Short mmCIF file of C-alpha atoms and ligand atoms in Angstrom, two decimals:
data_model
loop_
_atom_site.label_atom_id
_atom_site.label_comp_id
_atom_site.label_asym_id
_atom_site.label_seq_id
_atom_site.Cartn_x
_atom_site.Cartn_y
_atom_site.Cartn_z
CA UNK A 2 -51.90 -76.23 11.29
CA UNK A 3 -49.23 -77.08 8.94
CA UNK A 4 -48.13 -74.69 6.43
CA UNK A 5 -50.02 -74.48 2.75
CA UNK A 6 -48.40 -75.91 0.52
CA UNK A 7 -48.37 -74.18 -3.13
CA UNK A 8 -45.72 -74.59 -5.68
CA UNK A 9 -45.20 -70.49 -6.54
CA UNK A 10 -44.23 -71.09 -9.98
CA UNK A 11 -48.04 -72.66 -10.82
CA UNK A 12 -49.98 -69.90 -9.38
CA UNK A 13 -51.83 -67.86 -11.75
CA UNK A 14 -49.47 -64.48 -10.31
CA UNK A 15 -46.32 -66.24 -10.93
CA UNK A 16 -47.42 -66.78 -15.06
CA UNK A 17 -48.92 -62.76 -14.88
CA UNK A 18 -45.44 -62.16 -13.46
CA UNK A 19 -43.49 -63.75 -16.17
CA UNK A 20 -45.63 -61.71 -18.67
CA UNK A 21 -44.98 -58.83 -16.53
CA UNK A 22 -41.05 -59.41 -16.63
CA UNK A 23 -41.13 -59.21 -20.21
CA UNK A 24 -42.92 -56.28 -20.52
CA UNK A 25 -40.84 -54.39 -18.05
CA UNK A 26 -37.27 -56.01 -17.54
CA UNK A 27 -35.55 -53.80 -20.01
CA UNK A 28 -36.75 -50.57 -18.98
CA UNK A 29 -34.44 -48.32 -16.98
CA UNK A 30 -34.86 -46.43 -14.05
CA UNK A 31 -34.21 -43.03 -15.37
CA UNK A 32 -37.46 -43.74 -17.70
CA UNK A 33 -39.45 -45.09 -14.23
CA UNK A 34 -38.31 -41.95 -12.41
CA UNK A 35 -39.22 -39.88 -15.72
CA UNK A 36 -42.85 -41.51 -16.05
CA UNK A 37 -43.67 -41.09 -12.17
CA UNK A 38 -43.28 -37.92 -10.49
CA UNK A 39 -44.13 -39.23 -7.16
CA UNK A 40 -42.24 -42.54 -7.44
CA UNK A 41 -40.36 -41.36 -4.41
CA UNK A 42 -43.03 -41.34 -2.16
CA UNK A 43 -45.08 -44.43 -4.21
CA UNK A 44 -42.15 -46.69 -3.14
CA UNK A 45 -41.77 -46.00 0.39
CA UNK A 46 -42.54 -47.24 3.48
CA UNK A 47 -41.84 -45.15 7.18
CA UNK A 48 -42.44 -47.06 10.21
CA UNK A 49 -41.00 -45.57 13.80
CA UNK A 50 -37.55 -44.63 12.96
CA UNK A 51 -37.28 -46.58 9.94
CA UNK A 52 -37.84 -44.97 6.42
CA UNK A 53 -37.67 -47.93 3.85
CA UNK A 54 -36.84 -46.25 0.21
CA UNK A 55 -37.39 -48.62 -2.44
CA UNK A 56 -38.37 -46.35 -5.50
CA UNK A 57 -34.77 -47.76 -6.94
CA UNK A 58 -35.86 -50.89 -7.52
CA UNK A 59 -37.06 -52.24 -10.99
CA UNK A 60 -40.63 -52.21 -10.80
CA UNK A 61 -43.51 -50.00 -11.34
CA UNK A 62 -47.29 -49.99 -9.72
CA UNK A 63 -48.07 -53.27 -11.35
CA UNK A 64 -45.69 -55.26 -10.34
CA UNK A 65 -45.58 -54.50 -6.48
CA UNK A 66 -49.82 -55.76 -7.38
CA UNK A 67 -48.50 -58.99 -8.77
CA UNK A 68 -46.11 -60.03 -6.29
CA UNK A 69 -48.49 -58.79 -3.35
CA UNK A 70 -50.55 -61.53 -5.65
CA UNK A 71 -48.16 -64.15 -5.17
CA UNK A 72 -47.92 -63.42 -1.77
CA UNK A 73 -51.77 -63.98 -1.51
CA UNK A 74 -51.64 -67.12 -3.14
CA UNK A 75 -48.44 -68.40 -1.77
CA UNK A 76 -51.07 -68.65 1.63
CA UNK A 77 -49.05 -66.07 3.38
CA UNK A 78 -51.32 -64.51 5.93
CA UNK A 79 -52.03 -67.95 6.80
CA UNK A 80 -48.55 -68.83 7.35
CA UNK A 81 -47.94 -65.53 9.29
CA UNK A 82 -50.52 -66.21 12.13
CA UNK A 83 -49.25 -69.69 12.02
CA UNK A 84 -45.51 -68.84 12.72
CA UNK A 85 -46.46 -66.63 15.39
CA UNK A 86 -49.53 -68.45 16.73
CA UNK A 87 -46.85 -71.65 17.67
CA UNK A 88 -47.46 -74.25 15.61
CA UNK A 89 -45.13 -76.97 14.34
CA UNK A 90 -44.23 -75.18 10.86
CA UNK A 91 -40.50 -76.53 11.35
CA UNK A 92 -42.30 -79.79 10.19
CA UNK A 93 -39.28 -81.94 9.52
CA UNK A 94 -38.36 -81.30 13.32
CA UNK A 95 -41.52 -81.18 14.72
CA UNK A 96 -40.53 -77.95 16.48
CA UNK A 97 -42.50 -74.31 16.70
CA UNK A 98 -40.71 -71.34 15.30
CA UNK A 99 -41.55 -68.74 18.30
CA UNK A 100 -38.32 -66.36 18.25
CA UNK A 101 -41.04 -63.51 18.35
CA UNK A 102 -42.30 -65.38 22.01
CA UNK A 103 -39.23 -64.29 23.49
CA UNK A 104 -39.70 -60.88 22.83
CA UNK A 105 -43.50 -60.88 23.18
CA UNK A 106 -45.63 -59.58 26.17
CA UNK A 107 -48.38 -61.59 24.57
CA UNK A 108 -49.43 -65.27 25.46
CA UNK A 109 -48.13 -67.15 23.30
CA UNK A 110 -49.45 -71.45 24.21
CA UNK A 111 -47.14 -74.24 23.61
CA UNK A 112 -48.95 -77.60 24.21
CA UNK A 113 -51.48 -75.62 26.26
CA UNK A 114 -48.86 -73.73 28.55
CA UNK A 115 -47.88 -69.73 28.02
CA UNK A 116 -43.93 -70.24 27.43
CA UNK A 117 -44.28 -66.42 27.63
CA UNK A 118 -43.98 -67.15 31.47
CA UNK A 119 -40.96 -69.09 31.41
CA UNK A 120 -39.04 -66.52 28.64
CA UNK A 121 -39.96 -63.68 31.53
CA UNK A 122 -38.47 -65.86 34.06
CA UNK A 123 -35.31 -66.73 32.27
CA UNK A 124 -34.74 -62.96 31.22
CA UNK A 125 -34.61 -61.85 35.97
CA UNK A 126 -32.94 -64.68 35.98
CA UNK A 127 -30.33 -62.90 32.95
CA UNK A 128 -31.53 -59.52 34.52
CA UNK A 129 -30.13 -60.44 37.46
CA UNK A 130 -27.10 -62.19 36.59
CA UNK A 131 -25.85 -59.58 34.92
CA UNK A 132 -26.17 -56.53 37.27
CA UNK A 133 -24.31 -58.63 39.81
CA UNK A 134 -21.61 -59.75 37.25
CA UNK A 135 -21.48 -55.90 35.93
CA UNK A 136 -21.48 -54.11 39.64
CA UNK A 137 -18.31 -55.87 40.69
CA UNK A 138 -20.80 -58.16 43.12
CA UNK A 139 -19.91 -61.16 41.00
CA UNK A 140 -16.33 -62.28 42.42
CA UNK A 141 -13.88 -64.79 40.97
CA UNK A 142 -12.10 -67.63 43.29
CA UNK A 143 -9.67 -65.19 44.50
CA UNK A 144 -12.27 -62.53 45.73
CA UNK A 145 -11.61 -60.32 42.03
CA UNK A 146 -14.20 -58.51 39.90
CA UNK A 147 -15.05 -59.86 36.97
CA UNK A 148 -13.51 -57.89 33.89
CA UNK A 149 -13.64 -60.15 30.76
CA UNK A 150 -16.21 -62.04 29.64
CA UNK A 151 -15.74 -65.06 26.75
CA UNK A 152 -18.50 -66.86 24.55
CA UNK A 153 -17.39 -69.97 23.76
CA UNK A 154 -19.95 -70.73 21.17
CA UNK A 155 -20.26 -71.17 17.09
CA UNK A 156 -22.99 -70.47 14.25
CA UNK A 157 -26.06 -68.97 16.10
CA UNK A 158 -24.34 -69.45 19.84
CA UNK A 159 -21.60 -66.69 18.21
CA UNK A 160 -22.46 -64.90 15.46
CA UNK A 161 -25.62 -62.95 16.74
CA UNK A 162 -24.08 -62.25 20.07
CA UNK A 163 -20.95 -60.95 17.95
CA UNK A 164 -22.51 -58.67 15.71
CA UNK A 165 -24.77 -57.39 18.45
CA UNK A 166 -21.96 -57.21 20.86
CA UNK A 167 -19.97 -55.27 18.36
CA UNK A 168 -22.51 -53.10 16.56
CA UNK A 169 -23.84 -51.43 20.37
CA UNK A 170 -20.03 -51.57 21.78
CA UNK A 171 -20.99 -47.46 22.16
CA UNK A 172 -23.53 -48.23 24.94
CA UNK A 173 -21.01 -50.65 27.04
CA UNK A 174 -20.57 -51.63 30.53
CA UNK A 175 -17.08 -52.17 32.01
CA UNK A 176 -16.59 -55.54 30.85
CA UNK A 177 -14.89 -56.57 28.26
CA UNK A 178 -16.45 -59.17 25.94
CA UNK A 179 -14.48 -62.32 23.57
CA UNK A 180 -15.80 -64.79 21.45
CA UNK A 181 -14.23 -68.14 20.59
CA UNK A 182 -15.91 -69.91 17.69
CA UNK A 183 -13.71 -72.25 15.63
CA UNK A 184 -11.96 -75.33 16.46
CA UNK A 185 -8.85 -74.06 14.85
CA UNK A 186 -6.56 -74.46 18.61
CA UNK A 187 -4.56 -70.84 17.41
CA UNK A 188 -7.81 -68.71 17.82
CA UNK A 189 -8.96 -69.94 21.61
CA UNK A 190 -5.10 -69.72 22.42
CA UNK A 191 -4.69 -66.31 21.01
CA UNK A 192 -8.35 -64.91 23.31
CA UNK A 193 -6.31 -67.17 26.17
CA UNK A 194 -3.22 -65.46 26.02
CA UNK A 195 -4.25 -62.21 27.91
CA UNK A 196 -6.77 -63.34 29.70
CA UNK A 197 -6.05 -63.61 34.33
CA UNK A 198 -8.46 -66.56 34.92
CA UNK A 199 -8.96 -64.23 38.22
CA UNK A 200 -11.37 -62.16 36.56
CA UNK A 201 -12.92 -64.05 33.68
CA UNK A 202 -16.14 -65.11 32.99
CA UNK A 203 -16.76 -67.99 30.58
CA UNK A 204 -20.04 -68.49 28.75
CA UNK A 205 -20.65 -71.94 27.16
CA UNK A 206 -23.69 -71.19 25.04
CA UNK A 207 -24.74 -74.53 22.75
CA UNK A 208 -28.34 -75.23 22.34
CA UNK A 209 -27.50 -78.61 21.58
CA UNK A 210 -24.34 -79.23 23.60
CA UNK A 211 -22.79 -81.48 21.91
CA UNK A 212 -21.44 -79.08 18.95
CA UNK A 213 -17.78 -80.94 18.38
CA UNK A 214 -15.94 -77.21 18.33
CA UNK A 215 -17.77 -75.63 21.41
CA UNK A 216 -17.39 -78.59 23.57
CA UNK A 217 -13.20 -78.53 22.09
CA UNK A 218 -13.00 -74.81 23.00
CA UNK A 219 -15.00 -75.52 26.52
CA UNK A 220 -12.84 -78.63 27.51
CA UNK A 221 -9.30 -76.78 26.57
CA UNK A 222 -10.69 -73.38 28.25
CA UNK A 223 -11.12 -75.23 31.43
CA UNK A 224 -7.71 -77.18 31.64
CA UNK A 225 -6.23 -73.49 31.48
CA UNK A 226 -8.75 -72.12 34.07
CA UNK A 227 -7.67 -75.57 36.08
CA UNK A 228 -3.64 -74.97 35.79
CA UNK A 229 -4.42 -72.12 38.19
CA UNK A 230 -7.29 -72.92 40.17
CA UNK A 231 -9.28 -75.66 41.35
CA UNK A 232 -12.67 -77.71 40.21
CA UNK A 233 -14.32 -76.08 43.34
CA UNK A 234 -13.69 -72.49 41.66
CA UNK A 235 -15.59 -73.70 38.09
CA UNK A 236 -18.66 -72.73 39.82
CA UNK A 237 -17.45 -68.66 39.74
CA UNK A 238 -16.13 -68.84 36.63
CA UNK A 239 -18.22 -70.92 34.06
CA UNK A 240 -21.65 -70.42 32.96
CA UNK A 241 -23.74 -72.48 30.40
CA UNK A 242 -26.68 -71.76 27.79
CA UNK A 243 -28.06 -74.94 26.26
CA UNK A 244 -31.35 -77.12 26.57
CA UNK A 245 -29.17 -79.99 27.44
CA UNK A 246 -29.30 -80.04 30.96
CA UNK A 247 -27.74 -82.92 31.43
CA UNK A 248 -24.71 -82.24 29.36
CA UNK A 249 -24.36 -79.22 30.92
CA UNK A 250 -23.99 -81.09 34.58
CA UNK A 251 -21.79 -83.16 33.59
CA UNK A 252 -19.13 -80.93 32.36
CA UNK A 253 -19.49 -79.81 35.75
CA UNK A 254 -21.10 -76.46 35.67
CA UNK A 255 -23.47 -75.05 38.37
CA UNK A 256 -27.09 -75.39 37.70
CA UNK A 257 -27.52 -72.12 39.50
CA UNK A 258 -25.38 -70.63 36.49
CA UNK A 259 -27.13 -72.18 33.88
CA UNK A 260 -29.84 -70.44 31.32
CA UNK A 261 -32.13 -72.62 29.75
CA UNK A 262 -33.19 -72.32 25.92
CA UNK A 263 -36.11 -74.32 24.57
CA UNK A 264 -36.06 -76.29 21.35
CA UNK A 265 -38.86 -74.00 19.73
CA UNK A 266 -35.97 -71.59 19.20
CA UNK A 267 -33.37 -71.90 16.02
CA UNK A 268 -29.79 -71.26 16.52
CA UNK A 269 -29.57 -68.32 14.32
CA UNK A 270 -32.33 -66.99 15.52
CA UNK A 271 -31.62 -67.29 19.17
CA UNK A 272 -29.57 -64.01 20.09
CA UNK A 273 -33.15 -63.04 21.90
CA UNK A 274 -32.84 -65.72 24.38
CA UNK A 275 -30.11 -66.38 26.73
CA UNK A 276 -27.95 -67.03 24.07
CA UNK A 277 -27.64 -63.67 24.44
CA UNK A 278 -26.28 -63.34 27.68
CA UNK A 279 -23.40 -62.02 26.66
CA UNK A 280 -25.05 -59.21 24.90
CA UNK A 281 -26.80 -58.36 28.32
CA UNK A 282 -23.01 -58.59 29.89
CA UNK A 283 -21.46 -56.50 27.28
CA UNK A 284 -24.47 -53.79 27.05
CA UNK A 285 -26.65 -53.81 30.56
CA UNK A 286 -29.76 -55.91 30.84
CA UNK A 287 -31.97 -52.43 29.91
CA UNK A 288 -30.02 -52.11 26.42
CA UNK A 289 -31.11 -56.25 26.04
CA UNK A 290 -34.06 -55.14 26.64
CA UNK A 291 -34.31 -52.73 24.81
CA UNK A 292 -32.80 -54.99 22.08
CA UNK A 293 -35.89 -57.23 22.36
CA UNK A 294 -38.30 -54.37 22.95
CA UNK A 295 -37.38 -52.84 19.00
CA UNK A 296 -37.80 -56.63 17.72
CA UNK A 297 -40.85 -56.89 19.30
CA UNK A 298 -42.03 -53.44 17.47
CA UNK A 299 -40.93 -55.00 14.27
CA UNK A 300 -42.88 -57.99 14.85
CA UNK A 301 -46.07 -56.29 15.39
CA UNK A 302 -45.86 -54.33 12.32
CA UNK A 303 -44.90 -57.33 10.40
CA UNK A 304 -47.65 -59.26 11.65
CA UNK A 305 -50.54 -56.35 11.23
CA UNK A 306 -49.37 -54.06 8.02
CA UNK A 307 -50.71 -54.93 4.92
CA UNK A 308 -48.49 -56.30 2.67
CA UNK A 309 -47.52 -52.85 -0.01
CA UNK A 310 -47.16 -51.51 3.39
CA UNK A 311 -45.33 -54.31 5.32
CA UNK A 312 -40.99 -53.53 5.17
CA UNK A 313 -40.49 -57.19 5.88
CA UNK A 314 -42.91 -58.59 2.80
CA UNK A 315 -41.78 -55.76 0.58
CA UNK A 316 -37.99 -56.59 0.77
CA UNK A 317 -38.45 -60.13 0.76
CA UNK A 318 -40.74 -59.97 -2.68
CA UNK A 319 -38.25 -57.32 -4.33
CA UNK A 320 -35.61 -60.15 -3.67
CA UNK A 321 -37.76 -62.63 -4.79
CA UNK A 322 -38.34 -60.69 -8.25
CA UNK A 323 -35.22 -60.14 -8.79
CA UNK A 324 -33.87 -64.05 -7.74
CA UNK A 325 -36.58 -65.50 -9.44
CA UNK A 326 -37.01 -63.19 -13.29
CA UNK A 327 -34.26 -61.95 -13.28
CA UNK A 328 -32.10 -64.34 -12.29
CA UNK A 329 -29.56 -62.49 -10.32
CA UNK A 330 -27.42 -64.61 -8.52
CA UNK A 331 -26.22 -62.56 -5.43
CA UNK A 332 -27.56 -59.49 -2.69
CA UNK A 333 -25.46 -57.38 -1.34
CA UNK A 334 -26.10 -55.89 1.99
CA UNK A 335 -23.99 -52.81 2.62
CA UNK A 336 -24.70 -50.65 6.35
CA UNK A 337 -22.79 -47.34 6.03
CA UNK A 338 -21.84 -47.87 9.65
CA UNK A 339 -18.72 -49.08 10.89
CA UNK A 340 -20.86 -50.64 14.12
CA UNK A 341 -22.20 -52.77 11.48
CA UNK A 342 -18.96 -54.46 10.63
CA UNK A 343 -20.51 -58.12 11.46
CA UNK A 344 -23.92 -57.60 10.47
CA UNK A 345 -23.27 -59.95 6.93
CA UNK A 346 -21.83 -62.95 8.31
CA UNK A 347 -24.90 -62.72 10.61
CA UNK A 348 -27.10 -62.28 8.05
CA UNK A 349 -24.94 -64.92 5.73
CA UNK A 350 -26.47 -67.67 8.56
CA UNK A 351 -29.85 -66.36 9.23
CA UNK A 352 -30.21 -66.82 5.41
CA UNK A 353 -28.42 -68.89 3.77
CA UNK A 354 -29.16 -71.49 6.49
CA UNK A 355 -32.60 -70.77 6.82
CA UNK A 356 -33.34 -70.80 2.80
CA UNK A 357 -30.74 -72.60 0.75
CA UNK A 358 -32.91 -76.01 -0.02
CA UNK A 359 -33.83 -77.17 -2.58
CA UNK A 360 -36.63 -80.03 -1.81
CA UNK A 361 -39.81 -78.25 -1.18
CA UNK A 362 -42.83 -79.39 1.92
CA UNK A 363 -43.83 -82.14 -0.16
CA UNK A 364 -40.08 -83.41 -0.15
CA UNK A 365 -40.19 -82.67 -4.05
CA UNK A 366 -37.14 -81.37 -5.91
CA UNK A 367 -37.54 -77.73 -6.69
CA UNK A 368 -36.60 -76.27 -10.02
CA UNK A 369 -37.02 -72.91 -9.31
CA UNK A 370 -34.05 -71.07 -7.65
CA UNK A 371 -34.37 -70.48 -3.54
CA UNK A 372 -32.00 -69.33 -1.16
CA UNK A 373 -29.52 -66.04 -2.19
CA UNK A 374 -26.63 -65.59 -1.76
CA UNK A 375 -25.81 -62.80 0.76
CA UNK A 376 -22.73 -60.21 0.69
CA UNK A 377 -21.53 -57.56 1.79
CA UNK A 378 -19.36 -54.79 3.87
CA UNK A 379 -19.52 -51.20 5.21
CA UNK A 380 -19.71 -48.30 3.40
CA UNK A 381 -17.32 -46.67 2.67
CA UNK A 382 -14.56 -48.93 2.48
CA UNK A 383 -16.09 -51.26 0.08
CA UNK A 384 -16.40 -48.58 -2.39
CA UNK A 385 -12.59 -48.79 -2.44
CA UNK A 386 -12.72 -52.70 -2.66
CA UNK A 387 -15.62 -54.65 -4.42
CA UNK A 388 -18.06 -51.80 -5.23
CA UNK A 389 -16.24 -51.88 -8.99
CA UNK A 390 -17.91 -55.27 -9.92
CA UNK A 391 -21.40 -54.15 -8.94
CA UNK A 392 -21.40 -50.61 -11.16
CA UNK A 393 -19.54 -52.03 -14.47
CA UNK A 394 -19.49 -55.98 -14.08
CA UNK A 395 -21.72 -58.03 -15.86
CA UNK A 396 -23.71 -59.00 -13.35
CA UNK A 397 -27.14 -57.78 -11.46
CA UNK A 398 -26.49 -57.53 -8.18
CA UNK A 399 -29.55 -55.72 -5.96
CA UNK A 400 -27.74 -54.05 -2.80
CA UNK A 401 -29.44 -52.95 0.16
CA UNK A 402 -27.83 -49.47 1.80
CA UNK A 403 -28.52 -49.45 5.72
CA UNK A 404 -27.90 -45.94 6.77
CA UNK A 405 -28.20 -43.65 10.03
CA UNK A 406 -29.49 -40.40 10.03
CA UNK A 407 -27.78 -39.50 12.73
CA UNK A 408 -23.99 -40.29 14.25
CA UNK A 409 -23.14 -41.30 17.61
CA UNK A 410 -20.19 -38.84 18.31
CA UNK A 411 -21.97 -36.86 16.26
CA UNK A 412 -18.65 -35.68 14.07
CA UNK A 413 -20.71 -33.55 11.29
CA UNK A 414 -18.56 -33.41 8.72
CA UNK A 415 -18.02 -36.65 8.98
CA UNK A 416 -21.04 -37.70 8.47
CA UNK A 417 -22.07 -35.51 6.02
CA UNK A 418 -19.90 -36.98 3.60
CA UNK A 419 -20.56 -40.88 4.85
CA UNK A 420 -23.83 -39.95 4.26
CA UNK A 421 -22.94 -38.22 0.55
CA UNK A 422 -21.44 -41.51 -0.16
CA UNK A 423 -24.37 -43.26 0.81
CA UNK A 424 -26.99 -41.53 -1.15
CA UNK A 425 -24.11 -41.10 -4.63
CA UNK A 426 -23.33 -44.83 -4.08
CA UNK A 427 -27.37 -45.38 -5.10
CA UNK A 428 -27.47 -42.61 -7.20
CA UNK A 429 -24.59 -43.69 -9.05
CA UNK A 430 -26.00 -47.38 -9.17
CA UNK A 431 -29.40 -46.18 -10.66
CA UNK A 432 -28.90 -43.23 -13.13
CA UNK A 433 -25.21 -44.84 -14.54
CA UNK A 434 -23.35 -42.65 -16.76
CA UNK A 435 -24.27 -42.30 -20.43
CA UNK A 436 -21.61 -41.90 -23.44
CA UNK A 437 -23.38 -38.37 -24.26
CA UNK A 438 -22.87 -37.10 -20.54
CA UNK A 439 -19.48 -38.74 -20.86
CA UNK A 440 -18.81 -36.73 -23.86
CA UNK A 441 -20.38 -33.87 -22.56
CA UNK A 442 -17.45 -33.78 -20.06
CA UNK A 443 -15.05 -32.65 -22.82
CA UNK A 444 -12.15 -34.61 -20.82
CA UNK A 445 -12.23 -37.79 -21.78
CA UNK A 446 -10.39 -39.12 -25.31
CA UNK A 447 -12.63 -40.55 -27.53
CA UNK A 448 -10.19 -44.61 -26.88
CA UNK A 449 -11.59 -44.44 -23.46
CA UNK A 450 -15.25 -42.85 -23.72
CA UNK A 451 -16.69 -46.32 -23.11
CA UNK A 452 -14.24 -47.60 -19.76
CA UNK A 453 -16.13 -44.49 -18.32
CA UNK A 454 -19.89 -45.38 -19.01
CA UNK A 455 -21.97 -46.71 -16.57
CA UNK A 456 -25.08 -48.83 -17.73
CA UNK A 457 -26.85 -47.45 -14.73
CA UNK A 458 -30.58 -49.29 -14.14
CA UNK A 459 -28.86 -51.63 -10.91
CA UNK A 460 -31.55 -51.94 -8.45
CA UNK A 461 -31.07 -50.44 -4.51
CA UNK A 462 -33.16 -50.08 -1.67
CA UNK A 463 -32.57 -47.32 0.80
CA UNK A 464 -33.15 -48.27 4.90
CA UNK A 465 -32.58 -45.62 6.99
CA UNK A 466 -33.12 -45.07 10.13
CA UNK A 467 -32.81 -42.20 12.70
CA UNK A 468 -30.08 -43.42 14.95
CA UNK A 469 -27.76 -46.98 15.95
CA UNK A 470 -29.61 -47.63 19.16
CA UNK A 471 -30.40 -51.06 21.09
CA UNK A 472 -33.86 -50.38 19.84
CA UNK A 473 -33.71 -49.93 15.93
CA UNK A 474 -30.67 -52.37 15.73
CA UNK A 475 -33.37 -54.92 17.32
CA UNK A 476 -35.84 -53.68 14.48
CA UNK A 477 -33.58 -54.31 12.20
CA UNK A 478 -32.48 -57.72 12.36
CA UNK A 479 -36.33 -58.72 13.09
CA UNK A 480 -36.93 -57.11 9.86
CA UNK A 481 -34.70 -59.40 7.90
CA UNK A 482 -35.68 -62.72 10.19
CA UNK A 483 -39.40 -61.75 8.81
CA UNK A 484 -38.15 -61.11 5.50
CA UNK A 485 -36.43 -64.74 5.67
CA UNK A 486 -39.62 -65.87 6.62
CA UNK A 487 -41.80 -64.51 3.60
CA UNK A 488 -39.28 -65.89 1.32
CA UNK A 489 -39.22 -69.60 2.28
CA UNK A 490 -43.26 -69.55 2.78
CA UNK A 491 -43.49 -68.16 -1.05
CA UNK A 492 -40.54 -70.59 -2.31
CA UNK A 493 -42.82 -73.11 -0.47
CA UNK A 494 -39.86 -74.85 1.40
CA UNK A 495 -38.76 -75.25 5.26
CA UNK A 496 -36.62 -72.39 6.52
CA UNK A 497 -36.12 -73.52 9.60
CA UNK A 498 -34.23 -77.05 9.71
CA UNK A 499 -30.45 -77.26 8.76
CA UNK A 500 -30.11 -80.95 7.55
CA UNK A 501 -27.56 -79.83 4.90
CA UNK A 502 -24.90 -78.68 7.47
CA UNK A 503 -25.34 -82.06 9.21
CA UNK A 504 -23.41 -84.33 6.51
CA UNK A 505 -20.22 -82.31 6.99
CA UNK A 506 -20.09 -83.05 10.78
CA UNK A 507 -20.91 -86.83 10.50
CA UNK A 508 -17.51 -86.95 8.03
CA UNK A 509 -15.31 -85.25 10.37
CA UNK A 510 -16.25 -87.06 12.95
CA UNK A 511 -15.52 -90.15 11.14
CA UNK A 512 -12.23 -88.79 9.66
CA UNK A 513 -11.31 -87.61 13.11
CA UNK A 514 -11.61 -91.29 14.53
CA UNK A 515 -10.05 -93.00 11.79
CA UNK A 516 -6.92 -90.82 10.98
CA UNK A 517 -6.31 -88.90 14.08
CA UNK A 518 -7.86 -91.15 17.25
CA UNK A 519 -7.35 -94.34 16.42
O1 LIG B 122 -23.74 -76.23 12.43
C1 LIG B 122 -25.14 -75.58 12.56
C2 LIG B 122 -26.05 -75.28 13.90
O2 LIG B 122 -26.59 -76.05 14.16
C3 LIG B 122 -26.33 -74.15 13.56
O3 LIG B 122 -27.34 -73.97 12.82
C4 LIG B 122 -26.63 -73.95 15.38
O4 LIG B 122 -26.68 -71.97 15.18
C5 LIG B 122 -24.65 -73.99 15.37
O5 LIG B 122 -24.48 -75.58 15.07
C6 LIG B 122 -24.39 -74.46 17.07
O6 LIG B 122 -24.88 -74.99 17.48
P1 LIG B 122 -25.28 -75.25 18.91
O7 LIG B 122 -26.06 -73.84 19.56
O8 LIG B 122 -25.68 -76.39 19.74
O9 LIG B 122 -24.19 -75.23 19.77
#
């Protein structure tokens, strides 16, 4: 049940793509649009509330055909069925990769056991806990209800919940949610300085329960709590999410307040598990469940749609096209919604911790490019910050534009202006502005003309979604999760381990012991 092991650069499709690239690399998007009046319809996928327009990419029908051939020759179909079927595709850690099992109702067997039953039991526990805390029935040590929740975690135990809680703030319960992640003591101090221990609930979220930052912050917070409360009160104010029951117990957390997770859930894909308990508290269990349902819908689309009509597959293939053929170094993710401000930091971990690998599935060094560097920020703010470089700089930076047809508060004039910018940027990147066009305007002196020319031919995807809801957000996150998977399969790497973060941790512990704790 191991993943097949294919060096993509040795496939027939790769050779054909290289030849095709030589033919198409200088063709301008203006010509591609002029040559094919059906381009917008041809390069578009609609799914539920998603309308993905990928016509502004430097491709033609042949490119897509060859990219799909590459996916076939990399045995992507076989890999998808192993991924969803619970094979141990995280081979270097001997684990399954089953974040999809956290949002399905279908049976998923791990070592002969249907894990979905455990998942449902944990979801029921999250629901009960959420309802008790949100309704005010859960009382703190002086009999008061909870007003504030603090998520203590880092990496996947922080970025996912933090991003979703921020993105779904419109759907918020009366609770206020805070996040402590950095081992920087000023971070935790700033968070606790205004909190009342009588009305605050702390969630210690750590898959391993050994992470230096999280345990240090949790200890500091417990000490602060015990300045006004007693050990016996800890059970009313501390809960934990972890696979490490022993370490959680020795921290002094009541067994009833422990939410289990499983080794087959990777940290950076764990927001769907009990790691998302802060999401459930922040927006209510029904909205948390809707988030899972949205992800599940995208899972089904990914699992069943043909590659040409498959959103995560097409986005992954386009990204490979730029990364491995055009030599693009980075990709920008540009949501036109202030709610999605934290999407990029979240995706940086998901994408770069997964696919930042230089050894293939044989254990051999790779001589082609893998993991993309992703960065970005929200529109329209970023138009006044870094877009200059995307429009007129020397680097090719493919962009994902994410927009919504409807705003949440219905301020029409704002939304129309926002979306005019959304479309305007994509148009400007694609078409550019020629010297002739600058001259025709008749406003520019001869010497300034070159500076006002835009080469254009800068690729972008438009990911247009009806409305920001828990469900559509779930689908959006799942879309990127599967894009990561497809790229890892084609690059022939293991996307689900993260050995690259270990050395720095060991060094920090060594330096701490030698320099600060002797
Ligand atoms: O340092 C990387 C990492 O292992 C991530 O993959 C993970 O999300 C994060 O640390 C936190 O780990 P834990 O949940 O075990 O505290």
